[in-house]
XYZ file of C-alpha atoms in Angstrom:
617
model
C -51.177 16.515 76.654
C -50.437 19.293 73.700
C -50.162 21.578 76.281
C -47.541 19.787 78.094
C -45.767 19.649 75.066
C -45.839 23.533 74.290
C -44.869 23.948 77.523
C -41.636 21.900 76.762
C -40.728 22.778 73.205
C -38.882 25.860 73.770
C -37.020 23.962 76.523
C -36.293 20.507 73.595
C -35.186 23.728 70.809
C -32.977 25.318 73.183
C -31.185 21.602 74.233
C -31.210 20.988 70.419
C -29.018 24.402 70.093
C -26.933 23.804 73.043
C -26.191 20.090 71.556
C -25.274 21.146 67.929
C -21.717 22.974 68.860
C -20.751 19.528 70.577
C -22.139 17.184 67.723
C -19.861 19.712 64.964
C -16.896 19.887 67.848
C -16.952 15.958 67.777
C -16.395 15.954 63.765
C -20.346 15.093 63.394
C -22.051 16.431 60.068
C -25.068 18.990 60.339
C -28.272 17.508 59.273
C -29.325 19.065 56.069
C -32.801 19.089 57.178
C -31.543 22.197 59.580
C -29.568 24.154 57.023
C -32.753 23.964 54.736
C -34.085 25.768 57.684
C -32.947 28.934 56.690
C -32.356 27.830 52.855
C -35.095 25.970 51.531
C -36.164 28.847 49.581
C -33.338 29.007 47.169
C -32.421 25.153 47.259
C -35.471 21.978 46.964
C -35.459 19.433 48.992
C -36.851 17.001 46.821
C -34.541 18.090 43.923
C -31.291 17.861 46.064
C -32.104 14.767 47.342
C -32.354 13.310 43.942
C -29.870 15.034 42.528
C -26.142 13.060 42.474
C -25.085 15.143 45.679
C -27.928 13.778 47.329
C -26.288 11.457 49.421
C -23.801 13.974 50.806
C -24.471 16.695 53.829
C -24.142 20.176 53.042
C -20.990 19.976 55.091
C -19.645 17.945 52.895
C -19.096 20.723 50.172
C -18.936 23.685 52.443
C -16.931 22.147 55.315
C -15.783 25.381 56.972
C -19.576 25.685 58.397
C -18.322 23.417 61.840
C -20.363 25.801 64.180
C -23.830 26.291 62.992
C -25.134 28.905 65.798
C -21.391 31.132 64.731
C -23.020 30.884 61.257
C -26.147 31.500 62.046
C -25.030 34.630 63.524
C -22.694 35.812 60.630
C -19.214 35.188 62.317
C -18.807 32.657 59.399
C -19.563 32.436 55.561
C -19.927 30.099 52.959
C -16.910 30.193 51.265
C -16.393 28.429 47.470
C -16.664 25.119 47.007
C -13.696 22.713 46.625
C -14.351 20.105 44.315
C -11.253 18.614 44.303
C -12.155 16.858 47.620
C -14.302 14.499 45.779
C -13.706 14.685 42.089
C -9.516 14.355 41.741
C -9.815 13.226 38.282
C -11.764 15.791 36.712
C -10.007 18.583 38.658
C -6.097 17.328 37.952
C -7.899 17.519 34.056
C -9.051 20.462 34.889
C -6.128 22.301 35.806
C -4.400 21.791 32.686
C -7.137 23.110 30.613
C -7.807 26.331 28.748
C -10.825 26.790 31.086
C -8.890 27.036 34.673
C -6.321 29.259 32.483
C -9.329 31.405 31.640
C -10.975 31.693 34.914
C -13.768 29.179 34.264
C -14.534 27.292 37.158
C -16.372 23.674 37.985
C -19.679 25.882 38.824
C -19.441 27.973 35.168
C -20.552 24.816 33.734
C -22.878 23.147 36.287
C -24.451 25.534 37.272
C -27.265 23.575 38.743
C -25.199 22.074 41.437
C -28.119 21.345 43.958
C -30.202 19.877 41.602
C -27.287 18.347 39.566
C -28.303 14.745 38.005
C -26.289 11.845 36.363
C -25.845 13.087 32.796
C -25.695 9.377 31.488
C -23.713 10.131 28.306
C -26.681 12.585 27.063
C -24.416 14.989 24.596
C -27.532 17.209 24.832
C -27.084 18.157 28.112
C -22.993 18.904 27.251
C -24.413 20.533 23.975
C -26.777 22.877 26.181
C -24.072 23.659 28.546
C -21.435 24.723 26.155
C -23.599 27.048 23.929
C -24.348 28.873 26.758
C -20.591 30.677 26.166
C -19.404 29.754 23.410
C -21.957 31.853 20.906
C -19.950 32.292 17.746
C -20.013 28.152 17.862
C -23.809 28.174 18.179
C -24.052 27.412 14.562
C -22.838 24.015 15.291
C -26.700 23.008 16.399
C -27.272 22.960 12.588
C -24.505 20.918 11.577
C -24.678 17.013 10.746
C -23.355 16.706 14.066
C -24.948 19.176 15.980
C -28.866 17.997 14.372
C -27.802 14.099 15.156
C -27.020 15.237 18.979
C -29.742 16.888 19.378
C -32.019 14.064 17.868
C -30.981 12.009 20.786
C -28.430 10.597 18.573
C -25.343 9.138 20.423
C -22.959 8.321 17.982
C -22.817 11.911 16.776
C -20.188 14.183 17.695
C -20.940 16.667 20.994
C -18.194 19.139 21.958
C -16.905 16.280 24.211
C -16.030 14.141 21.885
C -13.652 16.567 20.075
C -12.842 18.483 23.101
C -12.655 16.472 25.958
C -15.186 17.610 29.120
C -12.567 18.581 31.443
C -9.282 18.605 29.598
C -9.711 20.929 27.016
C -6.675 21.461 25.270
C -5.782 25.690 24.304
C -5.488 24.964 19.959
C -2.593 26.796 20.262
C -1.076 28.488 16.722
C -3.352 27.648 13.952
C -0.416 26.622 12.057
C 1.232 24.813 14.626
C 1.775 20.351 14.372
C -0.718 20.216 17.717
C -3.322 22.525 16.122
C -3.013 20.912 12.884
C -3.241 16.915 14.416
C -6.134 18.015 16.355
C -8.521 19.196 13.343
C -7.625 14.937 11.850
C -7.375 13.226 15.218
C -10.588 13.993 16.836
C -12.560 13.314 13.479
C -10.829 9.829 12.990
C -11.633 8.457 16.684
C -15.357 7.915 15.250
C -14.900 7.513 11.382
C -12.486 4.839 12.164
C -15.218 3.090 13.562
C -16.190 0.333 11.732
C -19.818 -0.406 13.594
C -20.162 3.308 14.144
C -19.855 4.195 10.495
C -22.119 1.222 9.322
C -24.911 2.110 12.313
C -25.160 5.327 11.414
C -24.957 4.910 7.295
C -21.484 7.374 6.895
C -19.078 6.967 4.480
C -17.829 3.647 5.337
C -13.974 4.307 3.298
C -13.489 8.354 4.149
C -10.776 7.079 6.653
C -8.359 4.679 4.250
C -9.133 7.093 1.439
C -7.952 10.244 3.636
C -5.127 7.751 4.955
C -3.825 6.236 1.357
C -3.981 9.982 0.285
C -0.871 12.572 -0.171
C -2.767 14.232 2.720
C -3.051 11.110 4.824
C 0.204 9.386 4.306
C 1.929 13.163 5.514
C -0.722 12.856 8.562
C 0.307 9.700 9.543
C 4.261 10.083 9.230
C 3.520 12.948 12.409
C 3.557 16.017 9.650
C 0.332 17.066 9.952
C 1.231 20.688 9.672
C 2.094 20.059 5.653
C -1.182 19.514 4.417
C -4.814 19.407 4.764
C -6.731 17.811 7.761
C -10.293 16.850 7.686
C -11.565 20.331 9.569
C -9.910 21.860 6.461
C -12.409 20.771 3.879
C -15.361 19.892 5.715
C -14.911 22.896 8.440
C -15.149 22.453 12.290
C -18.215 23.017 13.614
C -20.472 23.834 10.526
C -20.063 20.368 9.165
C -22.837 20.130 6.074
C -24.011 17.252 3.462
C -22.607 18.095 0.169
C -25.820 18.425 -1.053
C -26.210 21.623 1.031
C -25.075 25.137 -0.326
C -23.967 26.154 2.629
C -21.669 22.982 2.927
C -17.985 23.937 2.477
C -17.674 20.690 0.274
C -20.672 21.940 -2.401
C -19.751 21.874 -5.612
C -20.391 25.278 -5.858
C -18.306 26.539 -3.051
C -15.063 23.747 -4.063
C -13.220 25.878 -5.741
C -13.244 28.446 -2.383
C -12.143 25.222 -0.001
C -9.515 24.083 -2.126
C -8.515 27.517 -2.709
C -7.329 27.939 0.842
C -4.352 25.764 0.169
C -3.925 25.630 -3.637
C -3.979 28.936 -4.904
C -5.490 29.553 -8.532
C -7.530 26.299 -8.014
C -9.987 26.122 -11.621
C -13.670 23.579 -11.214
C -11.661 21.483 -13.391
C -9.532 21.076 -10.481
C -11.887 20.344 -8.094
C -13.262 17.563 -10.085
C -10.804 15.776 -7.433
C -12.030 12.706 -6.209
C -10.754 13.498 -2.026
C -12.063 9.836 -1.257
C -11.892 7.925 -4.098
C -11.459 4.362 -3.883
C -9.716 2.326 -6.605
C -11.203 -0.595 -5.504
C -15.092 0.715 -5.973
C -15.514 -0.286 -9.678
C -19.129 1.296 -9.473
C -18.551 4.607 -8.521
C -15.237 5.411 -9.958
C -14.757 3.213 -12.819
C -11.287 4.953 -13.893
C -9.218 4.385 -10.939
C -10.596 0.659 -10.919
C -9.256 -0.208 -14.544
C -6.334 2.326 -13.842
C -5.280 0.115 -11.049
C -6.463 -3.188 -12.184
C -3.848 -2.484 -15.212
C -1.071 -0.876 -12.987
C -1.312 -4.226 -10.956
C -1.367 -6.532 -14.121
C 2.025 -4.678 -15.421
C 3.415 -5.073 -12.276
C 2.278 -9.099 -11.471
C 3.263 -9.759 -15.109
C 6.501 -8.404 -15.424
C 7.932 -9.792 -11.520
C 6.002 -13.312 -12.343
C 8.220 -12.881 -15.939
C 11.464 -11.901 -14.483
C 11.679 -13.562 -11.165
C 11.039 -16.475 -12.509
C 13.734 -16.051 -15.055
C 15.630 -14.662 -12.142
C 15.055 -17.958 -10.266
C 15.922 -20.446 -12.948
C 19.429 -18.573 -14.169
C 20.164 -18.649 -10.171
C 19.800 -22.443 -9.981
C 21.755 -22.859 -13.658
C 24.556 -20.630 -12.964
C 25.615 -22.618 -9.727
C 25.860 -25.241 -11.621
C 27.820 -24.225 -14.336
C 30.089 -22.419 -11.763
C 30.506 -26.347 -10.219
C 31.387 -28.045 -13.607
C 34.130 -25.314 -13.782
C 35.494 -25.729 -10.890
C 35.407 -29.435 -11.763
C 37.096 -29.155 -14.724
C 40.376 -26.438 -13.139
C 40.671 -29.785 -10.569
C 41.170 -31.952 -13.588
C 43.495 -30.017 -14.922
C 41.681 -28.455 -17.349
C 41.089 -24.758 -18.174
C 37.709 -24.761 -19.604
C 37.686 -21.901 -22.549
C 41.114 -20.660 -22.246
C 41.550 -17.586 -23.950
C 45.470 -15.926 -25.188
C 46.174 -12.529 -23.402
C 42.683 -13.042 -21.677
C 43.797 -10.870 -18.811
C 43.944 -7.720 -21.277
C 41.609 -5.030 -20.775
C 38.653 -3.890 -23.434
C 36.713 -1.140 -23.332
C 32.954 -1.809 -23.648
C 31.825 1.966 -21.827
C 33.070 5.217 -22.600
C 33.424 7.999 -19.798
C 29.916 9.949 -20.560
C 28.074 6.102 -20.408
C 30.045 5.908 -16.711
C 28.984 9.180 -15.778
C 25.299 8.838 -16.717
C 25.105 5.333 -14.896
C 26.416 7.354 -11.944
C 23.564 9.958 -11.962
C 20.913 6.795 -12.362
C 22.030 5.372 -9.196
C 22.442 8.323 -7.189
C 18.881 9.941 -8.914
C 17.234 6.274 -8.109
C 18.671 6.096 -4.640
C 17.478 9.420 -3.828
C 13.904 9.123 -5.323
C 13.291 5.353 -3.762
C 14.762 6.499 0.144
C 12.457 9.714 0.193
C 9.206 8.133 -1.882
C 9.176 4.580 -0.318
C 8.355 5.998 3.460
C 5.290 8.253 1.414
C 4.029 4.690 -0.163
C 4.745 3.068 3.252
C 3.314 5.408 5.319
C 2.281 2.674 8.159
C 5.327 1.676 8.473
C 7.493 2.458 11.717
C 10.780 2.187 9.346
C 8.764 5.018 7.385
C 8.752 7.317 10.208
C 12.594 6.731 10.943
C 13.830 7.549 7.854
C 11.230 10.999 7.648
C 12.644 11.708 11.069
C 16.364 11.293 10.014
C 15.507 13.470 6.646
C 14.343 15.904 9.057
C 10.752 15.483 7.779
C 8.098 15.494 4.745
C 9.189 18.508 3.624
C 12.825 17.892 3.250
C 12.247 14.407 1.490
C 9.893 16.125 -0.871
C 13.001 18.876 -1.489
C 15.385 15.287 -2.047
C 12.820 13.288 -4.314
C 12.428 16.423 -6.410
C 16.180 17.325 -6.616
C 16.676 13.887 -7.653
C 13.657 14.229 -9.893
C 15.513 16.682 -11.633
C 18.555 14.656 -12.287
C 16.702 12.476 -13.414
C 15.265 14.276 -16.159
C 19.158 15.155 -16.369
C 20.077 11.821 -17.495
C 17.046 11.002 -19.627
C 17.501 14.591 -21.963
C 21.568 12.952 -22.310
C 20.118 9.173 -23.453
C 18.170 11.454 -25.945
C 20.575 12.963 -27.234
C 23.080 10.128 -27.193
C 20.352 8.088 -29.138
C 19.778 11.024 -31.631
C 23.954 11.400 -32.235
C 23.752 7.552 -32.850
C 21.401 7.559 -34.824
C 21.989 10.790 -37.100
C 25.568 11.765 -36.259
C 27.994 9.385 -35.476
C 30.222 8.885 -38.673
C 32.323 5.051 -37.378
C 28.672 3.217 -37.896
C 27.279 2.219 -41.164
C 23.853 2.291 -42.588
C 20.971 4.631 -42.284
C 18.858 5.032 -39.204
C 16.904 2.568 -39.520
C 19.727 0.039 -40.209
C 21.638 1.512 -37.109
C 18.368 1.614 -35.087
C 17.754 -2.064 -35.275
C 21.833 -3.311 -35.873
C 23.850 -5.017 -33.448
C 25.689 -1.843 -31.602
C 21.852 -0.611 -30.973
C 19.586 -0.820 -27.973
C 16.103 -1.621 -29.852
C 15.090 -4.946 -29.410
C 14.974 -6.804 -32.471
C 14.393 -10.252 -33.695
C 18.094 -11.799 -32.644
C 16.180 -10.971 -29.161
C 13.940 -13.675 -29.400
C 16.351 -16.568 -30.890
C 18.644 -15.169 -27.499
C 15.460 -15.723 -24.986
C 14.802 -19.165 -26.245
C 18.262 -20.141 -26.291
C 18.585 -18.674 -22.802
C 15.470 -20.726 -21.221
C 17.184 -24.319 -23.528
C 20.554 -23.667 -21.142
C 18.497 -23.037 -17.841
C 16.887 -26.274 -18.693
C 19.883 -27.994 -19.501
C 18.568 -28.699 -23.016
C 21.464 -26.558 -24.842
C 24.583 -24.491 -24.608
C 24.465 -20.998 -23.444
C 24.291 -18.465 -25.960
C 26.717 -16.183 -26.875
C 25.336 -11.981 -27.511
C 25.837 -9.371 -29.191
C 26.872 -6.332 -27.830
C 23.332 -6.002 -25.891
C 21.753 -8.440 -24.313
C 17.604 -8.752 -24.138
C 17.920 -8.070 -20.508
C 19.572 -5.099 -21.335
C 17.446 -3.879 -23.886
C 14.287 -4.209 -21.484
C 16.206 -2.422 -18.525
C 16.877 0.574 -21.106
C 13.341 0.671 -22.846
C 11.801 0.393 -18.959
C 13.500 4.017 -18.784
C 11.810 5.491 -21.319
C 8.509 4.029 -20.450
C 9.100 4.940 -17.074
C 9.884 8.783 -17.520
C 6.791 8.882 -19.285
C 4.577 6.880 -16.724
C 6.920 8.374 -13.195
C 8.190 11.295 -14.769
C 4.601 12.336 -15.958
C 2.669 11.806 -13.199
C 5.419 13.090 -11.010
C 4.953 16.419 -12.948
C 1.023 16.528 -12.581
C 1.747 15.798 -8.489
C 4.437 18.406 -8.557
C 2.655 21.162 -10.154
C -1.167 20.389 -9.489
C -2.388 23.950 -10.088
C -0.892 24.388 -13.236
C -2.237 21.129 -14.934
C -5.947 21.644 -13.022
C -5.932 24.722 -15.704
C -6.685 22.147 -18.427
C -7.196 18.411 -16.834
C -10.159 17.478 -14.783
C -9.072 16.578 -10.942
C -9.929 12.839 -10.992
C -6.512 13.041 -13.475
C -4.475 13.376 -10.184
C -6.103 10.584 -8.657
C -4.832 8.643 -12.028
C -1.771 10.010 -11.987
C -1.449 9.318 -8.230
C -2.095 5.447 -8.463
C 0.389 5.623 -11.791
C 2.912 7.547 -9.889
C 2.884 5.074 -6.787
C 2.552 1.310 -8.488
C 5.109 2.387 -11.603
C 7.562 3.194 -8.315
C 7.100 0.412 -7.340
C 7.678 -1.547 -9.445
C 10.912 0.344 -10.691
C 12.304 -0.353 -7.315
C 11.168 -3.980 -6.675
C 12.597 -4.407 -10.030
C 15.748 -2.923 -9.864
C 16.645 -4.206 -6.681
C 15.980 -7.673 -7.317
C 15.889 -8.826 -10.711
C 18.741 -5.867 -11.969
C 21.015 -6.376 -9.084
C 20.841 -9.949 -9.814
C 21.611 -10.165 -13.851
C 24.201 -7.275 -12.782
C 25.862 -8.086 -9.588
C 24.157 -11.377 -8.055
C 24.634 -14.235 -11.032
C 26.764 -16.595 -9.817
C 29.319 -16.067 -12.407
C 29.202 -12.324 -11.262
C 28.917 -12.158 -7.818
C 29.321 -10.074 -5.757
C 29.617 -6.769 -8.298
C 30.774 -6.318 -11.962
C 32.605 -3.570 -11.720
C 32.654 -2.853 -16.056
C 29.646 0.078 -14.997
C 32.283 1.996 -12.997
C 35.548 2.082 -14.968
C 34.334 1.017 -18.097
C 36.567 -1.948 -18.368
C 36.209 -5.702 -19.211
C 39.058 -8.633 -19.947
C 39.674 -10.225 -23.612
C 38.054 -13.804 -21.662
C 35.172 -11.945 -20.050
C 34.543 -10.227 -23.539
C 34.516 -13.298 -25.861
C 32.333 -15.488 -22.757
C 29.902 -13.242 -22.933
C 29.372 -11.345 -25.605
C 31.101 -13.524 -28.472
C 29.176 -12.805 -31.154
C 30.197 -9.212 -31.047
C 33.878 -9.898 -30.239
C 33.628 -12.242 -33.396
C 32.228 -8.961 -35.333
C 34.829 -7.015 -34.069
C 37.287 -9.200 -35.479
C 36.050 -10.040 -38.620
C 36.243 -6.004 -39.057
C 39.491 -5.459 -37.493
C 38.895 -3.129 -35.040
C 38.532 -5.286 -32.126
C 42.578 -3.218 -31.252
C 40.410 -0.070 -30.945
C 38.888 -1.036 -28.713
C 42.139 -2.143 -26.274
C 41.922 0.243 -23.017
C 44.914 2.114 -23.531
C 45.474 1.669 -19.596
C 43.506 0.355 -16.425
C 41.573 2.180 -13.653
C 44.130 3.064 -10.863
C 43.913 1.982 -7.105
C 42.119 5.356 -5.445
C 39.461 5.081 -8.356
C 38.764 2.031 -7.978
C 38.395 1.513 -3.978
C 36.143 4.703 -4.197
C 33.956 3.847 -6.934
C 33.807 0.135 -5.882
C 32.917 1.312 -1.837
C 30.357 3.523 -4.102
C 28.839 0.745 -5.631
C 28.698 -1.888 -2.620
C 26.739 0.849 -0.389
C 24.433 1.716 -3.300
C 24.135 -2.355 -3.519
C 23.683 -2.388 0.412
C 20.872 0.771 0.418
C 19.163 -1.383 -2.715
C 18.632 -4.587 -1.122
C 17.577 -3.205 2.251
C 15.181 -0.862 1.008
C 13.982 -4.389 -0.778
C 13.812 -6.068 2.572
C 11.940 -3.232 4.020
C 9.124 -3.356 1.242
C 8.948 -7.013 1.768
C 8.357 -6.695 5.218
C 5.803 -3.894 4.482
C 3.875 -6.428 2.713
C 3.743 -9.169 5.018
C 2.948 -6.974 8.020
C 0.967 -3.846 6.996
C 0.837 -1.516 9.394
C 3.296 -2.295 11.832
């Protein structure tokens, strides 16, 4: 019987030849089994067949071999592999990468493509692959990330999750926007995570303390390119604990990092907290009780004057309705001889000044509001239509400087009328706390209480001097302000200079200072100062006395009798007659001044309000 078959074997092999043509002619794949024939000493069975190519014929990667007896005799060659037959994603990522544009091909990195197996998210195996080129990053093995990858650990970071596997991006210009998102970006897709950070016992705030930073709020307008990104401090690849001297973030090596962008940086200066957290009353007690009293100034004094706001609104309509009722009966209520004659109550320099405030204010509230709102889409318009961070920082400070402008003039008008002027008597003292002077004084309080009886409806409303209390507070908030905005504004502008001598955790101060004092400045002037300007009812919509100076004989005596009463007993009220009235031209252009200054005011307003009932949108 086995020699019946011997007989016939070389009879079966050459039918088996003969056959092979027509099977390959008719579209049919070779049987691996035969190729392995000639190749099974470079390429394992077992291995391929387990591998995740297993499943496919040899043909099916190197699909010019359709005539296995021409390639067994040389007339055709393996040619390269297309991979795009099967894997269209990863090649259409491919082509766009810097790999393709560098020559690196599919079988650069797996280079075990016979014996290829399911990776099955293992960063090791990516790790191990990437190393093999890339030497000068080989020091990433003994970074945070590069120890936690290798531990098996995978939540850390592996090239692919900064990188991509098959669309890696070129960086590009180290100083270009791209460049500069991708050294944040990559490093926020996993510190973001909540159950990442928690899982893996990281820094649980480093993302909202990079985001609520000068840094961060720049980063998340779309100017990345203006300041630092996280791969700036904490490096790319050689990420470190602190604790390490090697670590770019070691005390020791602090002043070096921040160096890079702040030139002349001191230790004091790197005493910095980068991710401090107001809110953590443990670990930086200063920014807690700086913040917990920023917030009680700010609560206080809107809970104060809103609510004084609120109850003058509700009065004044009806006092505006019993006057009406009475000019239907026939009756002027109050009538006053010649009370269409104009009084001056400001003097050109006082118009002037007013004029810088608004435009100064404007300016410093339209560039800083989109830094504090950072989240905000509005925020992003309005960088975009300033042309971006950069040119709103050149605005805020310009207007920064005018406003230092008008404060060194209310000095020096407060020093001439105190020292100098020789129409006022008394000494400084007496002129510092007399009627014609802006320190509040005890009249103040008899004016508050009598101001809360006629909201209530339990007594007339009182007649002032020539400031009211409201007054006095708006023009005392400046001075308080310049020293709380203006100071820490300074320290912001200039950090290098004032790191010489103040410890870094002083910026953090001055930063939380800085942002609540703006805002309350602006939530205050454009609500509760518009109002007891422009939006009493017995005022609205404007009083124009701020822009030409001007006020009738019956507006004068309503409102500020007591001092028209002074006036007279001294005979001078005359003086004080406007020797003739704003023209037309002035007026339309000042008032069409005012109205959009009015109009910027209360939208900016509406913007912040919407900021706070719908963070982050």
């Amino acid at each position: 019987m086995s020699l019946r078959l011997t007989r016939l074997l070389p009879s079966l092999l050459l039918l088996f030849g003969l056959a092979l043509p027509a099977y390959a002619a008719q579209g049919l794949a070779i049987d691996p089994t035969t190729c392995l024939g000639c190749h099974g000493n470079k390429i394992s069975a077992a291995a391929h067949a387990a591998s995740v190519h297993g499943k496919n014929g040899c043909t099916s990667c190197h699909i010019e071999i359709t005539d296995l007896t021409k390639h067994m005799k040389g007339e055709v060659k393996v040619g390269k592999v297309d991979c795009a037959r099967c894997h269209r994603k990863e090649t259409a990522e491919h082509a766009g990468s810097v790999h393709l544009a560098n020559g690196v091909t599919c079988a650069n990195c797996h280079t075990d493509i016979h014996t290829h197996v399911a990776w099955k998210g293992d960063k090791r195996r990516v790790l191990a692959s990437c190393v093999n080129c890339h030497k000068a990053e080989s020091s990433f093995t003994q970074s945070v990330h590069g120890k936690g990858v290798l531990a098996g650990n995978q939540d850390s970071a592996a090239c692919n999750d900064c990188h991509s596997l098959h669309d890696i991006k070129a960086l590009g210009d180290p100083k270009s926007k791209s460049n500069r998102e991708f050294h944040t970006k990559v490093c926020l897709k996993c510190h973001a995570n909540e159950e990442l950070v928690k899982r893996n016992h990281i820094n649980e705030v480093a993302v909202e303390s990079y985001l609520s930073s000068y840094h961060g709020k720049n980063y998340r307008l779309g100017y990345p390119e203006r300041v630092a990104g996280c791969a700036d401090c904490h490096s790319a690849h050689d990420v470190l604990p602190p604790s390490d001297p090697k670590s770019t973030v070691n005390s020791e090596n602090l002043v070096k990092t921040c160096g890079q962008c702040h030139k002349g940086s001191t230790a004091l200066f790197t005493k910095f907290y980068a991710h401090g957290e107001h809110n953590d009353r443990e670990h930086y007690p200063i920014l807690y009780y700086t913040f917990l009293a920023m917030t009680g100034l700010l609560v206080s004094t809107f809970a104060v004057f809103w609510l004084h706001t609120l109850l003058w609104m509700i009065r004044g309509f009806v006092e505006n309705r019993e006057k009406a009722a009475e000019l239907e009966n026939g009756h002027v209520p109050h009538a006053v001889p010649d009370g269409h004659k104009q009084y001056r109550r400001f003097e050109t320099r006082h118009i002037f000044m007013h004029i810088l405030v608004i435009v100064s204010f404007l300016g410093l509230s339209l560039t800083g509001l989109p830094l504090k709102f950072s989240d905000q889409a509005w925020a992003k318009i309005l960088m975009g239509f300033y042309g971006g961070s950069a040119n709103a920082g050149l605005i805020h400070r310009l207007c920064a400087g005018i406003t230092f402008v008008y404060f060194a003039m209310a000095i020096a008008l407060s020093i001439h009328f105190l020292f100098i002027r020789k129409d006022l008597k008394g000494n400084f003292l007496q002129r510092l706390f007399g009627p014609d002077s802006l320190m509040p004084n005890l009249r103040d309080i008899n004016d508050v209480v009598g101001m809360v009886r006629w909201f209530l409806f339990k007594g007339p409303k009182p007649t002032f001097e020539r400031w009211t209390y409201w007054e006095k507070f708006d023009f005392i908030a400046v001075f308080w302000g310049m020293f709380a905005i203006g100071g820490s504004g300074l320290m912001l502008w200039f950090p290098e200079f004032f790191g010489h001598f103040l410890p870094g955790w002083a910026f953090n101060v001055a930063t939380i200072v800085h942002s609540d004092e703006a805002l309350l400045a602006t939530g205050f002037i454009f609500s509760v100062h518009f109002f007891n300007t422009h939006g009493r009812p017995e005022k609205f919509p404007m009083d124009f006395v701020i822009f030409n100076g001007q006020m009738s004989k019956h507006e004068f005596i309503e409102e500020r009798g007591d001092q028209w009463a002074r006036y007279e007993k001294e005979g001078i009220t005359e003086q004080f007659k406007a020797q003739k009235t704003s023209g037309v031209v002035y007026d339309f252009l000042v008032k069409g001044f005012g109205f959009t200054a009015l109009l910027i005011g209360l939208t900016l307003l509406g913007l912040m309000v919407l900021a706070f009932l719908r963070p982050g949108v």
